[in-house]
């Protein structure tokens, strides 16, 4: 079983991991794949990207990383460390001085912010966390294998332009190789790099840090020297705490480095945010999963390890026998030709989701169209004013004034009746004064009034009227909350039962709010005015009846029963008076209650509008997905994925799905039920707004519609529309249907495909032709589906014709052993183009990156140049690394080193033993090993008589002297002062003529020498 660990660093690394996991999920689902043992490690400073990785999905299936797969690189206080740098021996040798960093870091900076050395610094702070996570995942991988052999293939993915991926890459390689050495005999523990080079015309945000391109070139130089073992990084996890470099030095740090840009040889350009990660993820997938033939797997592994040819490093005439430029670099291209089943299924899913959203929003069905974006009802004024609706919502006048009880606690009080019933009952009770109670007749009215007054002030609903409403005012918030919640639940029920769409629900609620507005501003006042007039009338009637009562004599009382009749009239009058007064109190309460209810309903309406807006956002996004899927015409061979399918047939099938009323109403009902299940038993718009985010709603919608789509797709696998299948289609069958009668057309098509399967990296022909030994090696592989095998059970004749077309599709041909057959996936053919064994200088982008690199280092903007010098390289300065290009033959450029040597004691004036004339010589550092280089009698002309090889030796000795003796800033300042003094003395020698040609040459050399000193020792 092969074991692979995919490591992503920074944003590009995470996107490649995400793409690879998506491809695996699409191809195999959650099922494990026989023969493959794989895991992931993602390192980043971005908390947002790391948290997102915990929720990744492909469709509705989780492809999330576990917390154990993440390494969170936290902010480390650089100022504090620089102030106490001696306590950090693993950082001190390369971090530089505190003064070098002034102005480079923004306050609170956490991300590496396009500063490679700062990215390395952040990794150094959490290096043990990284190593612990690495070892834990490797141990888990090994435990899954039967033989428990520690043989891991490490795939490290990142971009080279930023500060995180580019800044941490070198040390992550070094730490992995330190812990897991490469076993050359058994090819165990190979390390493959996948590095995205900066595009020369990136988006504006990419260049915001100013070092986007320069970072790329700096990292290329370091990777080159790392491969040559010329750059041995300081060990960030050195247990001795002595600031040592990686020890022991490995035989090889990495086995092969894929370098790619966003543009291929045919000028096809992909975006770096989505398409490039998808390209790389698919390429890694093909390596690990599709190439299952042992011979083919060994072949592609040899290509990745750069073992398919001569991988000796490149030298040049100036450095004979010296390794200058590594050839362990690889570019690749991948092209897929197939049936886009994922896209087709996504199209079906999006159509179903669109119908669900239209039903939720508008709920209007038209035969032959499905659900449409138009509400059925827009005017609800009469509906909301209907008594039965008012009663259902507890908003009748009786509810408003609290005559009719509706709160759950009130409904338990069975003795409480409506106002009318309560005062009618009081009137009946008071009638007993005449019939059963021993009260003198002349005192009946007084007793009657007292009982009404006592009931009104003290015992009505246990409190008296005034006290009752005072308490209700205190509890008004609870009353309003209950009423609004009741209406909310009722509206939600009718929406969720598909009686109304959400837009209609909004219209309805808005009409109800307008009705309440009218009640507040008009109706309440009208009721109060009427009741106050009515109160006055009953007071007048009671006064008149009182006067009549005093005039009743005993004759009328006995003969005509006037007192009984007067009592009954007054009993009725008092009942109506106190009923009226109770209703006045109720309407005063309603005048306070209804505005609060209206306010709550307005808040509810806002929630409904918000939900409408969210659903419309999802509908728009869904329509964008529909518009960009399944709308191709003929296959375009320039596309990275050449799609073969009948878009018209797809549209016909989806149209029939949309127009199926039974399917659509059932699946939308299923989704509404799923949403209700998310509400924890409280089915309301408020609960929906509170408990379900837009993202969760969208995920539930996708989950439901994917399930429906999968069910439909399963039923449709063998459905033929117009004689053409739309799913479960083999690419071999598709090609056979198209080309079986024309071998020439098939060969023409295949040749075009192969020609378009270009690597993502253009080459500079001038650089490539500069050294015949550095010509890249080019290989090509074709991965065919199982049903395309020439000796398979299908159409053998066409299968032979297809295989032969690929064999002859390139001028150099494609060997039969490079055409392999995967064990699964009849839906696609994969073409892989690999170029390797080349130095980085032949890439077209390299020269442009070098220019930007030099511009950053030599910028006239001091803040940029200072920042570049301290942050571009993970340690040392630009002069510590080999140039990626062949050194130009320009002897004049070496004068700067002669000037430095003359001021550092490297040059001495000694007599020639034969002529006794004094000559300048370069003093040897090691008298036993170093050659004595004679410079001649004229120091400033000496470079012309030396060979380029001698001049290179000269330069190297100067750099060693600077490195060993001139690190202190005070010594650098003294050296520069000495150079200036000699320049001033030379001016006197040419008669104080600053325009003298020799003075100008010497001045230029001195200026360049000072620049070398300024840049050489910057850490």
mmCIF file of C-alpha atoms in Angstrom, residues 411 438 1002 1019:
data_model
loop_
_atom_site.group_PDB
_atom_site.id
_atom_site.type_symbol
_atom_site.label_atom_id
_atom_site.label_comp_id
_atom_site.label_asym_id
_atom_site.label_seq_id
_atom_site.Cartn_x
_atom_site.Cartn_y
_atom_site.Cartn_z
ATOM 1 C CA UNK A 411 -57.310 30.788 30.306
ATOM 2 C CA UNK A 438 -83.572 41.401 54.464
ATOM 3 C CA UNK A 1002 36.984 54.582 -10.148
ATOM 4 C CA UNK A 1019 20.342 39.519 7.571
#
